[in-house]
CSV table of C-alpha atoms and ligand atoms in Angstrom, one decimal:
chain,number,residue,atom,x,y,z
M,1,UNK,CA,-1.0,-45.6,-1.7
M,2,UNK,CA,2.3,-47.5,-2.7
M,3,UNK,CA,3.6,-44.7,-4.7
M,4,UNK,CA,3.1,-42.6,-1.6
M,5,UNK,CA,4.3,-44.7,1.1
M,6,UNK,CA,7.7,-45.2,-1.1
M,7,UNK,CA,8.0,-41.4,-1.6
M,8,UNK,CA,9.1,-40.0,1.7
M,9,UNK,CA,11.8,-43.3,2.1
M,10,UNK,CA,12.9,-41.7,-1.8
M,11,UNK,CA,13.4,-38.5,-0.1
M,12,UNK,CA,15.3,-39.6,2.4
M,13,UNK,CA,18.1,-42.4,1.2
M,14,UNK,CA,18.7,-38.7,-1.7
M,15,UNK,CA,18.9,-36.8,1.9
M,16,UNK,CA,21.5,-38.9,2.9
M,17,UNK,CA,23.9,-39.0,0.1
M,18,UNK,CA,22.6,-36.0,-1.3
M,19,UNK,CA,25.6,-33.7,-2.1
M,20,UNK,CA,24.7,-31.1,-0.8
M,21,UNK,CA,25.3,-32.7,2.7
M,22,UNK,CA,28.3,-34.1,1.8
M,23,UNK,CA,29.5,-29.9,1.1
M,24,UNK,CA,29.2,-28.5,4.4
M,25,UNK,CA,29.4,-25.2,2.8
M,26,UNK,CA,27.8,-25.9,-1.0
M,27,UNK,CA,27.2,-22.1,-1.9
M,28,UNK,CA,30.9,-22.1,-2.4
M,29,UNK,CA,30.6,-24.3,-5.2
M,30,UNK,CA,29.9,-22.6,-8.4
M,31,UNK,CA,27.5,-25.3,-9.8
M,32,UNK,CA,25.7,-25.1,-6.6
M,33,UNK,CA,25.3,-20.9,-6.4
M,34,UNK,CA,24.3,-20.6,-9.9
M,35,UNK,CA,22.0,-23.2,-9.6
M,36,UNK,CA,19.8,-21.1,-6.6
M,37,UNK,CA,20.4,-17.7,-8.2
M,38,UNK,CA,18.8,-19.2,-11.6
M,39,UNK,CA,15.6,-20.0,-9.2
M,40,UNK,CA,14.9,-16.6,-7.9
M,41,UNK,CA,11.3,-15.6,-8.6
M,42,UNK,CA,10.8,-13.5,-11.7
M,43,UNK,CA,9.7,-10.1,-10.7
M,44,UNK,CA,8.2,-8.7,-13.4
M,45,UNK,CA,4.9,-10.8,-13.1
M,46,UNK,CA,1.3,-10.5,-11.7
M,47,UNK,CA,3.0,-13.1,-9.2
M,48,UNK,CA,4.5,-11.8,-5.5
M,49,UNK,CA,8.2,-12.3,-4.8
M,50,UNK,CA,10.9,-10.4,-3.0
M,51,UNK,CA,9.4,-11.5,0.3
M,52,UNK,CA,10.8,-10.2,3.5
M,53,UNK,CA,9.7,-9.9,7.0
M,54,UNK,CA,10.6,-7.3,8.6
M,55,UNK,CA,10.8,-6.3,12.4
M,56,UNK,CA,10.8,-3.1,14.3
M,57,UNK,CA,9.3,-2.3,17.6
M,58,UNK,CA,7.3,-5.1,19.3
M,59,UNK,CA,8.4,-8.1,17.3
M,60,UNK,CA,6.9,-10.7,20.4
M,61,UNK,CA,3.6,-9.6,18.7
M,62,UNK,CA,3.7,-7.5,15.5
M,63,UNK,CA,5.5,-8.1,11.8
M,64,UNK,CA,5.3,-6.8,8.7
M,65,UNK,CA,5.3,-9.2,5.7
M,66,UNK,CA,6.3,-7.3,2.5
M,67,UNK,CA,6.8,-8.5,-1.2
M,68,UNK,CA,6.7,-7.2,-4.5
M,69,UNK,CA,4.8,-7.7,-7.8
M,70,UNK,CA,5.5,-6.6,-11.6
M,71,UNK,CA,1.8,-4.8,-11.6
M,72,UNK,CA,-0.3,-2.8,-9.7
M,73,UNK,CA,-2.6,-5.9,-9.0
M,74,UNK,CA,-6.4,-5.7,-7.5
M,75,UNK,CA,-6.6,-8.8,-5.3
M,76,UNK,CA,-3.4,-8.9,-2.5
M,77,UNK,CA,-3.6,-11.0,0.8
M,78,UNK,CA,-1.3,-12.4,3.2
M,79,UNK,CA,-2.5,-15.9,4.7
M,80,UNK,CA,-1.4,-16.7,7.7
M,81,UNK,CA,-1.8,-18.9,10.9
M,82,UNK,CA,0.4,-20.9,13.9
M,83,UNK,CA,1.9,-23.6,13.2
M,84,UNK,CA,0.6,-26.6,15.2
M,85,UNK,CA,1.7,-29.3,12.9
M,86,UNK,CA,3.2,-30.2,9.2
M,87,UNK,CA,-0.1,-29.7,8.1
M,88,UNK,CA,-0.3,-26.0,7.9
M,89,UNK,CA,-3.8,-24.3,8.6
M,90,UNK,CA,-3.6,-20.7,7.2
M,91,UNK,CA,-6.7,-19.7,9.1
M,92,UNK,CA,-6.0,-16.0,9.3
M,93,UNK,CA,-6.2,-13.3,5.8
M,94,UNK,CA,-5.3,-9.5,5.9
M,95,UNK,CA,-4.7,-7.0,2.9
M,96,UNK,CA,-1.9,-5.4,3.4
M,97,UNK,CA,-2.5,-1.7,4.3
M,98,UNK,CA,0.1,-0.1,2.2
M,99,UNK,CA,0.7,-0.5,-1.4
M,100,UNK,CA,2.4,1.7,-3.8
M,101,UNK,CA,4.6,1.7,-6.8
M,102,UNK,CA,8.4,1.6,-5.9
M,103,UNK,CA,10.3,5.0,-7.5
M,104,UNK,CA,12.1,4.6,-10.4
M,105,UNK,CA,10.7,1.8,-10.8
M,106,UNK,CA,9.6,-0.2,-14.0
M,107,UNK,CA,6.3,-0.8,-12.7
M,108,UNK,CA,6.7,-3.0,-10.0
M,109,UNK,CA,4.8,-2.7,-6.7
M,110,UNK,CA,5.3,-3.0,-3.0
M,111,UNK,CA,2.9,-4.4,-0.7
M,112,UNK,CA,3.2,-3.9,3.1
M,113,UNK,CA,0.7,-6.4,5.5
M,114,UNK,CA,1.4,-5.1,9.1
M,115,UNK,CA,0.7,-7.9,11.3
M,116,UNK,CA,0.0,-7.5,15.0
M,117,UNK,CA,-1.9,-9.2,18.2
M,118,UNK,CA,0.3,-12.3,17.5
M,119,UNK,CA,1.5,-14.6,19.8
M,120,UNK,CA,4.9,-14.8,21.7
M,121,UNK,CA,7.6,-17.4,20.6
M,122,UNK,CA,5.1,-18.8,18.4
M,123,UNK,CA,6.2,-20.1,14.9
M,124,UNK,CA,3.2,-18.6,12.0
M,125,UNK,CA,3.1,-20.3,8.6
M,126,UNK,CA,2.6,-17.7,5.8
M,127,UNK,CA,2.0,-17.3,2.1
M,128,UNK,CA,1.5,-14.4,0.2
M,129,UNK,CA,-1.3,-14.5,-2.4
M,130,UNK,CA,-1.9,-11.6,-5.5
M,131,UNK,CA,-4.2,-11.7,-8.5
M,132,UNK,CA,-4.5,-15.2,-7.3
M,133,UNK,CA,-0.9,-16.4,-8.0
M,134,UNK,CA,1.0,-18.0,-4.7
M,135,UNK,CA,4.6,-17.7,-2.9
M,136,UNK,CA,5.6,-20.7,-1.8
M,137,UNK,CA,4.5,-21.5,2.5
M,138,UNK,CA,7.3,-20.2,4.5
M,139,UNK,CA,7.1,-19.1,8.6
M,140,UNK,CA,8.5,-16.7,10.8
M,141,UNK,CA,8.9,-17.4,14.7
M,142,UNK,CA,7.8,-14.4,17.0
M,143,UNK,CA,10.1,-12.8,19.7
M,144,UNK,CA,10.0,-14.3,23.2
M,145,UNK,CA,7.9,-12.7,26.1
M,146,UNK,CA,9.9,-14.6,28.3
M,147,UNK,CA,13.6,-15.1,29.0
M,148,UNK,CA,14.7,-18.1,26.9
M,149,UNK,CA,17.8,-18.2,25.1
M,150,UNK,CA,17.7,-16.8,21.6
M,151,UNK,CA,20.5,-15.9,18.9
M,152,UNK,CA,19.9,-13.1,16.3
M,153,UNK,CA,22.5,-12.0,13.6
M,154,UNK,CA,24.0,-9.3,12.5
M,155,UNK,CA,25.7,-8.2,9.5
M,156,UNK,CA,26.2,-5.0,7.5
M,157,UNK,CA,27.4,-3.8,3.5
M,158,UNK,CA,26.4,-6.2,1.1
M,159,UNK,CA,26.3,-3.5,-1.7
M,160,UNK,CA,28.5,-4.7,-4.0
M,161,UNK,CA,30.0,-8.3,-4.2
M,162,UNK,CA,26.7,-9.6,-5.8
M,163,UNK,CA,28.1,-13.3,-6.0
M,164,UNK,CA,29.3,-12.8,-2.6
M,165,UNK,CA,26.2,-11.5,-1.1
M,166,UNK,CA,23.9,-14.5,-2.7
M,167,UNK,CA,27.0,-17.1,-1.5
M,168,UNK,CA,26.2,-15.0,2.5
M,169,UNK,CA,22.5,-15.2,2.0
M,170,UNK,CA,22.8,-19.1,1.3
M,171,UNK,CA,24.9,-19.4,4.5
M,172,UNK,CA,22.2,-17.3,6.5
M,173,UNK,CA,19.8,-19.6,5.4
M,174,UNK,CA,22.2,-22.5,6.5
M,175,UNK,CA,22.4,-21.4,9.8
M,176,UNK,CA,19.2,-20.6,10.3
M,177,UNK,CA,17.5,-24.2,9.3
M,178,UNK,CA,19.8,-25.6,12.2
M,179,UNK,CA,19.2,-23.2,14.8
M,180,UNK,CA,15.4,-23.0,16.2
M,181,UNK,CA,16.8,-20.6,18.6
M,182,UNK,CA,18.2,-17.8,15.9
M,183,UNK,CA,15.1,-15.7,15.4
M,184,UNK,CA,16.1,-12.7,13.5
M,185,UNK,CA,18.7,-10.7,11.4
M,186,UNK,CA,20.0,-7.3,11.6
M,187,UNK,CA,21.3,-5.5,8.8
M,188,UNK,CA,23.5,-2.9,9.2
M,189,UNK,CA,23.1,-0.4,6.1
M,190,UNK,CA,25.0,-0.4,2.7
M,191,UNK,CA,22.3,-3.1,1.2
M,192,UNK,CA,23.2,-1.6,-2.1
M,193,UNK,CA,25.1,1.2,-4.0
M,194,UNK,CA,23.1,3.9,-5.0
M,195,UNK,CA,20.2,3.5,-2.9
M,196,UNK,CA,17.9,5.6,-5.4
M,197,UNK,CA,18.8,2.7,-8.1
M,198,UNK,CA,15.7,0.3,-8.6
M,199,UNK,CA,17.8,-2.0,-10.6
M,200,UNK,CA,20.1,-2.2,-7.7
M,201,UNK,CA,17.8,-2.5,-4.5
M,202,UNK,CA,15.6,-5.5,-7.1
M,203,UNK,CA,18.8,-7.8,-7.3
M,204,UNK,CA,19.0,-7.0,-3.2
M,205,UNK,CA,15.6,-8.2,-2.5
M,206,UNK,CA,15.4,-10.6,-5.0
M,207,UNK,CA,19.0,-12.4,-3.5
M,208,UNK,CA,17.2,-12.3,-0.3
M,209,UNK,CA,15.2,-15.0,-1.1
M,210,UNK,CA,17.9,-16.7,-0.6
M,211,UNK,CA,18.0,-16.0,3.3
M,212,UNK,CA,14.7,-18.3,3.1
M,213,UNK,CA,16.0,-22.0,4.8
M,214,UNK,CA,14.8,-24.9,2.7
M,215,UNK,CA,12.0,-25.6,5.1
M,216,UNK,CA,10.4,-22.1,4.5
M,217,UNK,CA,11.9,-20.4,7.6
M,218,UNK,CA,12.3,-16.7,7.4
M,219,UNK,CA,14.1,-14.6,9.5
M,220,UNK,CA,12.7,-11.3,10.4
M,221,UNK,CA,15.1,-8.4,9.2
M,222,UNK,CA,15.6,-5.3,11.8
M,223,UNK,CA,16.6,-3.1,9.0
M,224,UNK,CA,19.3,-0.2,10.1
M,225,UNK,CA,20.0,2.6,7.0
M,226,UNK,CA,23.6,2.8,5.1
M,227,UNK,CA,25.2,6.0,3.8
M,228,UNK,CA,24.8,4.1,0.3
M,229,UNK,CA,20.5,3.5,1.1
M,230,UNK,CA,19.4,7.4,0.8
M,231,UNK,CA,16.1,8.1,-1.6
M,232,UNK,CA,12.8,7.1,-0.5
M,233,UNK,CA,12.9,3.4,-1.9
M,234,UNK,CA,14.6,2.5,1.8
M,235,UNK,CA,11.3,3.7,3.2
M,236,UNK,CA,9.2,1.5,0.5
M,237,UNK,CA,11.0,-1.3,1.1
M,238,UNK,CA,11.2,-2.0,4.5
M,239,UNK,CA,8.0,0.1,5.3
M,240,UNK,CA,9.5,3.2,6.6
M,241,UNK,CA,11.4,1.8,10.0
M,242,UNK,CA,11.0,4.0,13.0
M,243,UNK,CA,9.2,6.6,10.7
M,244,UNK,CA,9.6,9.1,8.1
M,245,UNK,CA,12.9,10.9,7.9
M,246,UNK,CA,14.0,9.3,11.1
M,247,UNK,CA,14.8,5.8,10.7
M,248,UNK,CA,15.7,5.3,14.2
M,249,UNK,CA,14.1,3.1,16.7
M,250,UNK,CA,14.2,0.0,19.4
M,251,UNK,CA,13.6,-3.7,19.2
M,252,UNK,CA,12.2,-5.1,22.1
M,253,UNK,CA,13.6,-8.8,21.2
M,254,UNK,CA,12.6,-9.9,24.7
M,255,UNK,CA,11.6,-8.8,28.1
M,256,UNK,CA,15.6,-8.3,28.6
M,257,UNK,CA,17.1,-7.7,25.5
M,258,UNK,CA,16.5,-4.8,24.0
M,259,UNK,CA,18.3,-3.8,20.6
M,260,UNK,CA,18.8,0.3,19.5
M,261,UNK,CA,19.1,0.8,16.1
M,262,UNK,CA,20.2,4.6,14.8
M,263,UNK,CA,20.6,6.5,12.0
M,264,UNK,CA,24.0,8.0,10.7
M,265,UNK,CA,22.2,9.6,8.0
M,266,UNK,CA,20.0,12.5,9.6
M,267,UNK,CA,22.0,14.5,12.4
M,268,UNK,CA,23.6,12.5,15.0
M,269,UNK,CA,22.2,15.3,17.2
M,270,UNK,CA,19.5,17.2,18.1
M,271,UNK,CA,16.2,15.1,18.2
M,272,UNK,CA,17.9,11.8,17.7
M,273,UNK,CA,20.3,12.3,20.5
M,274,UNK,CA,17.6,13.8,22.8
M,275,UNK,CA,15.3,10.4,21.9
M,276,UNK,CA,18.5,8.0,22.5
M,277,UNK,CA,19.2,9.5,25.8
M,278,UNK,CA,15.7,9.0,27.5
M,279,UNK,CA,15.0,5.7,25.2
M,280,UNK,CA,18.1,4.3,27.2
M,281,UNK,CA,17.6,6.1,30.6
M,282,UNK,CA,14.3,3.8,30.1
M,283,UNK,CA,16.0,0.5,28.8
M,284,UNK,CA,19.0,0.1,31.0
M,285,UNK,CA,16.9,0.3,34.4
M,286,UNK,CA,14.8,-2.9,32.2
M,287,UNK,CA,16.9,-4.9,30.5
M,288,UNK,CA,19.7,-7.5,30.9
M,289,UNK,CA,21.2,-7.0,27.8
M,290,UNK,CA,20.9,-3.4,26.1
M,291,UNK,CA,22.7,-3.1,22.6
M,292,UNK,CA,22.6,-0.5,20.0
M,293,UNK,CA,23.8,-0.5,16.2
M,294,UNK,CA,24.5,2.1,13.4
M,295,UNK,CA,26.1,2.8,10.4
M,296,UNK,CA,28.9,4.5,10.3
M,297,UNK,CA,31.9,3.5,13.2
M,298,UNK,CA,32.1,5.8,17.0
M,299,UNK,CA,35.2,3.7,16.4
M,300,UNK,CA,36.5,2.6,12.7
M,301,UNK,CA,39.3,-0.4,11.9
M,302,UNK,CA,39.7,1.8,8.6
M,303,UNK,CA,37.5,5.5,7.7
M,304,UNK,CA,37.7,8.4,10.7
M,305,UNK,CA,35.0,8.2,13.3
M,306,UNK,CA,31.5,9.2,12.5
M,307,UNK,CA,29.7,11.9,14.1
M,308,UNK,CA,28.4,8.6,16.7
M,309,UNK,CA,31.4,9.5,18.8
M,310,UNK,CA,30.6,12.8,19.9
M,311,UNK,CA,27.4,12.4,20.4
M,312,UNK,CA,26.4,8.7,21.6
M,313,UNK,CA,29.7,7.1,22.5
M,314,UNK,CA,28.9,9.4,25.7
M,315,UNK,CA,25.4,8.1,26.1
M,316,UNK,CA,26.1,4.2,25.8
M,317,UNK,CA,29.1,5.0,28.6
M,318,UNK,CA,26.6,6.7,30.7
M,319,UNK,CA,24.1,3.6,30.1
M,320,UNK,CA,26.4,1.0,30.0
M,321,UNK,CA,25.3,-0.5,27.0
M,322,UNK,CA,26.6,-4.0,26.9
M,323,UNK,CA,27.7,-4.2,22.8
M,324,UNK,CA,27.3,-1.8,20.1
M,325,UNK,CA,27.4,-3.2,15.9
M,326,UNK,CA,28.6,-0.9,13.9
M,327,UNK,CA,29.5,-1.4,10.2
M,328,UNK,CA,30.8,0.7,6.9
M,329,UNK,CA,34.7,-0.3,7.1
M,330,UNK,CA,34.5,-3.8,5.7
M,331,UNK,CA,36.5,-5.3,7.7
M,332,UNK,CA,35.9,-7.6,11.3
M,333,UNK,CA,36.8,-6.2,14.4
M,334,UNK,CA,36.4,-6.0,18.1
M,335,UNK,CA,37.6,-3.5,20.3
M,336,UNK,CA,39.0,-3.5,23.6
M,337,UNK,CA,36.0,-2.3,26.0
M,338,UNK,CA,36.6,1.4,25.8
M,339,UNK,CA,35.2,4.7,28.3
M,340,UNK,CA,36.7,8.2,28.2
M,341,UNK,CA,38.7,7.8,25.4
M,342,UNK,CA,40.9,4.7,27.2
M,343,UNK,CA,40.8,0.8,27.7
M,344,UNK,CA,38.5,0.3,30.6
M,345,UNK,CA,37.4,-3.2,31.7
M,346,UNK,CA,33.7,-1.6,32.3
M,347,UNK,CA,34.1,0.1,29.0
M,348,UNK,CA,31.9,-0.7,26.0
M,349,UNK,CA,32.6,-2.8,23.2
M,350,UNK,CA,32.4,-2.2,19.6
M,351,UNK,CA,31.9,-4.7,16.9
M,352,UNK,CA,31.6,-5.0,13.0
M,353,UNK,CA,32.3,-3.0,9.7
M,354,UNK,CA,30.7,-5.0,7.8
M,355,UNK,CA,31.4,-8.5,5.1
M,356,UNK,CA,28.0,-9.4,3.9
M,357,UNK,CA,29.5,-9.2,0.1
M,358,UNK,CA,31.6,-6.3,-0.3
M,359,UNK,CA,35.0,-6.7,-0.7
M,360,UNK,CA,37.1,-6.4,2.2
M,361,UNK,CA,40.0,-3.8,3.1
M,362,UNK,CA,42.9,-3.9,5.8
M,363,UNK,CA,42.2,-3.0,8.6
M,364,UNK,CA,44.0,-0.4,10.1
M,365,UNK,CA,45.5,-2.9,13.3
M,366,UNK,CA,47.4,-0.3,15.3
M,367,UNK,CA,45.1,1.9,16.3
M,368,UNK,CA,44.9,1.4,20.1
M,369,UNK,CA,41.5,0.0,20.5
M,370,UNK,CA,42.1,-2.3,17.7
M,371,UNK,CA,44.6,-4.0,20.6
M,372,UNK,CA,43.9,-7.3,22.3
M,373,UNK,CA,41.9,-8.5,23.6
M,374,UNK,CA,40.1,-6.9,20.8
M,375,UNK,CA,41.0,-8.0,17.1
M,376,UNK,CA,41.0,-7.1,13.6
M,377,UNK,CA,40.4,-9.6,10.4
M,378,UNK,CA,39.6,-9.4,7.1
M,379,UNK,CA,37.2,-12.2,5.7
M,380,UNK,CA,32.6,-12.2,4.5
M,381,UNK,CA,31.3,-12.7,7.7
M,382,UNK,CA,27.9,-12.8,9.8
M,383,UNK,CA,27.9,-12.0,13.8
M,384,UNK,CA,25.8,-14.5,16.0
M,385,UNK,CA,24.7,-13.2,19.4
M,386,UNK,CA,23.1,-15.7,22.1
M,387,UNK,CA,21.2,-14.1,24.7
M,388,UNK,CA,20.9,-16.0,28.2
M,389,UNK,CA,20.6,-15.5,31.3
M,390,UNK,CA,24.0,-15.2,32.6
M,391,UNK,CA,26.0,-14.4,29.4
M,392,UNK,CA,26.2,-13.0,26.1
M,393,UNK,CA,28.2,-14.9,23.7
M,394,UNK,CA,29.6,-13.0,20.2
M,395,UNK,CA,30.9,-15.1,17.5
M,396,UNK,CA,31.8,-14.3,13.9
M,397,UNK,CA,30.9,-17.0,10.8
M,398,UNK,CA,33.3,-16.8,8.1
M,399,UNK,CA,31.4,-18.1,4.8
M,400,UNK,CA,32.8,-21.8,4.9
M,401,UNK,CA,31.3,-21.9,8.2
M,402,UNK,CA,34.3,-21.4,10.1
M,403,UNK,CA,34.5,-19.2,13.6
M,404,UNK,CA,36.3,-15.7,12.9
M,405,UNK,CA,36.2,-14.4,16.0
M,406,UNK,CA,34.2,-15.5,19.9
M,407,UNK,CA,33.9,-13.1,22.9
M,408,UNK,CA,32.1,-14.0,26.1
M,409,UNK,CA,29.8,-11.1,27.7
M,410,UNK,CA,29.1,-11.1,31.4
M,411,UNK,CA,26.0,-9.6,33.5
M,412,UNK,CA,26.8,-5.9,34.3
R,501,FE2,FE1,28.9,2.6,4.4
């Protein structure tokens, strides 16, 4: 009893001069990063790692909880159950209903468990059990069914810059242990080079263990597709958002925020245009805050301007979308709030390009909707968003921490 009663005081005089507090930002020390990358869980094992969450449509009450193992396996189950205290009571087991073998793989599997039926802003403890070998507890907090104040990030092209990306993740996860109101993450595409490379998308998902916070929290990833992420392993890894050959859906991430995520990679046109026009016809009429993100720039800071700006820039004018996250150029910027082709203070505002690891490029400054009040930087970055009731505040984290860039949305 002794031993025990002195452990958690232990614990807490190494909290408090524990270096790692001392370093606001640790994962900029060398020492420190290689130190986490060492622990990443082996992949080539009976044993699961890799674990994501991911969100798509309903994420108030549905997620999917994905991992990998180094053999096909015969026993797989995802424990799970709310959280009502420390002591964690994983009353609920599913199999998950996909498995398969990744392509081009060396023989490792993915396993998909589609959760649904849960509970609004609710936090669930999970762990992942195959063969009989355990991931460590971690927990995921649902989307509100209500309208609280939440902050999700966003974030795009962390295909090359592998020390950068794990030194991101690591600030991710920082940012997420302090903030019981950030629920989620939204990538923005370019997750890897050559998205038919195993080798590649393994290192990805095995650095996003990273994004894990030190008490177990997870944040859901809304995953959007990268001109670098074609081949089917996109679709095996994040469990084939928004369906087959599409890729292109909406997160309801509350009763009044509602986020559009579309694919640059399939026609910009046709049925995807068609499906964004009546999806935000429906929205707008239904949501405070209606936001839409994609790949490749309406509106670059460096490359030309994607097929997005013939054929949605006129759709989120028509709809008044209230921000749109694109990504690709590897820069930071904001535009001026833009409509027909000018500065318009009821215009629409781009953000983006992308720093989650990639090296960044100059931004091309001149162009006119690169002009204040919008801005252009240079620097690895993630984008917060807070959602409330009478505002939508925008800020950019540089990776010591620092603020990049802040914008203040009002009501429509
Ligand atoms: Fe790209």
């Amino acid at each position: 009893m002794k031993t025990k009663a002195l452990a958690p005081l232990g614990l807490l005089i190494f909290t408090f001069f524990s270096p790692v507090f001392a370093q606001p930002s640790p994962w900029l020390d060398e020492e420190y990063l290689e130190q986490r990358t060492s622990q990443l869980t082996p992949t080539r094992s009976a044993a699961p790692s890799q674990w994501r969450v991911i969100w798509t449509k309903e994420p108030s009450t549905r997620a999917t909880v994905s991992w990998t193992t180094g053999k096909k396996g015969s026993e797989h189950r995802l424990m799970y159950g709310v959280r009502s205290s420390d002591d964690p009571k994983l009353t609920e087991s599913i199999k998950p209903q996909k498995n398969g073998a990744y392509s081009s793989a060396r023989g490792e599997y993915f396993h998909h468990a589609r959760l649904s039926g849960l509970s609004p802003s609710t936090t669930y403890d999970f762990q992942i059990e195959s063969d009989g070998h355990q991931s460590p507890l971690m927990h995921f907090t649902t989307a509100p069914a209500d309208d609280r104040t939440f902050r999700v990030l966003f974030g795009g092209d962390s295909r090359t810059g592998i020390e950068v990306r794990a030194q991101v993740n690591l600030l991710i996860a920082d940012l997420s242990e302090k903030d019981n109101q950030l629920i989620g993450f939204a990538h923005g595409g370019d997750y890897i080079v050559s998205g038919r490379s195993w080798s590649q998308w393994s290192t990805w998902l095995s650095q996003h263990e990273l994004t894990v916070a030190n008490s177990g929290k997870v944040l859901p990833i809304i995953p959007t597709r990268g001109n670098h992420d074609g081949g089917p392993l996109y679709d095996e890894i994040f469990d084939t958002p928004g369906g087959k050959d599409k890729n292109y859906f909406f997160t309801r991430l509350s009763p009044d925020v509602a986020l559009v995520t579309l694919n640059t990679e399939i026609s910009a046109g046709g049925e995807q245009r068609f499906w964004l026009g009546q999806t935000l016809a429906s929205l707008r009429s239904q949501v405070r805050w209606l936001l839409a993100e994609y790949h490749r720039p309406a509106w670059p800071a460096v490359k030309s301007p994607g097929a997005a700006k013939k054929f949605w820039v006129p759709l989120f004018e028509k709809f008044n979308l209230d921000l749109v996250v694109e990504s690709d150029g590897h820069v930071i910027k904001r535009t001026v709030p833009i409509r027909n082709e000018k500065k318009d203070p009821t215009g629409i505002v781009y953000v983006g390009e992308g720093g989650l690891g990639v090296p960044q490029r100059k931004p091309k400054s001149d162009r006119w909707y690169l002009q204040q009040p919008g801005m252009t930087g240079a620097g690895h970055h993630v984008m917060r968003v807070e959602f409330s009731k009478t505002k939508m505040d925008y800020e950019v984290i540089l990776l010591d921490g620092k603020q990049g860039d802040n914008y203040e949305f009002s009501v429509r």
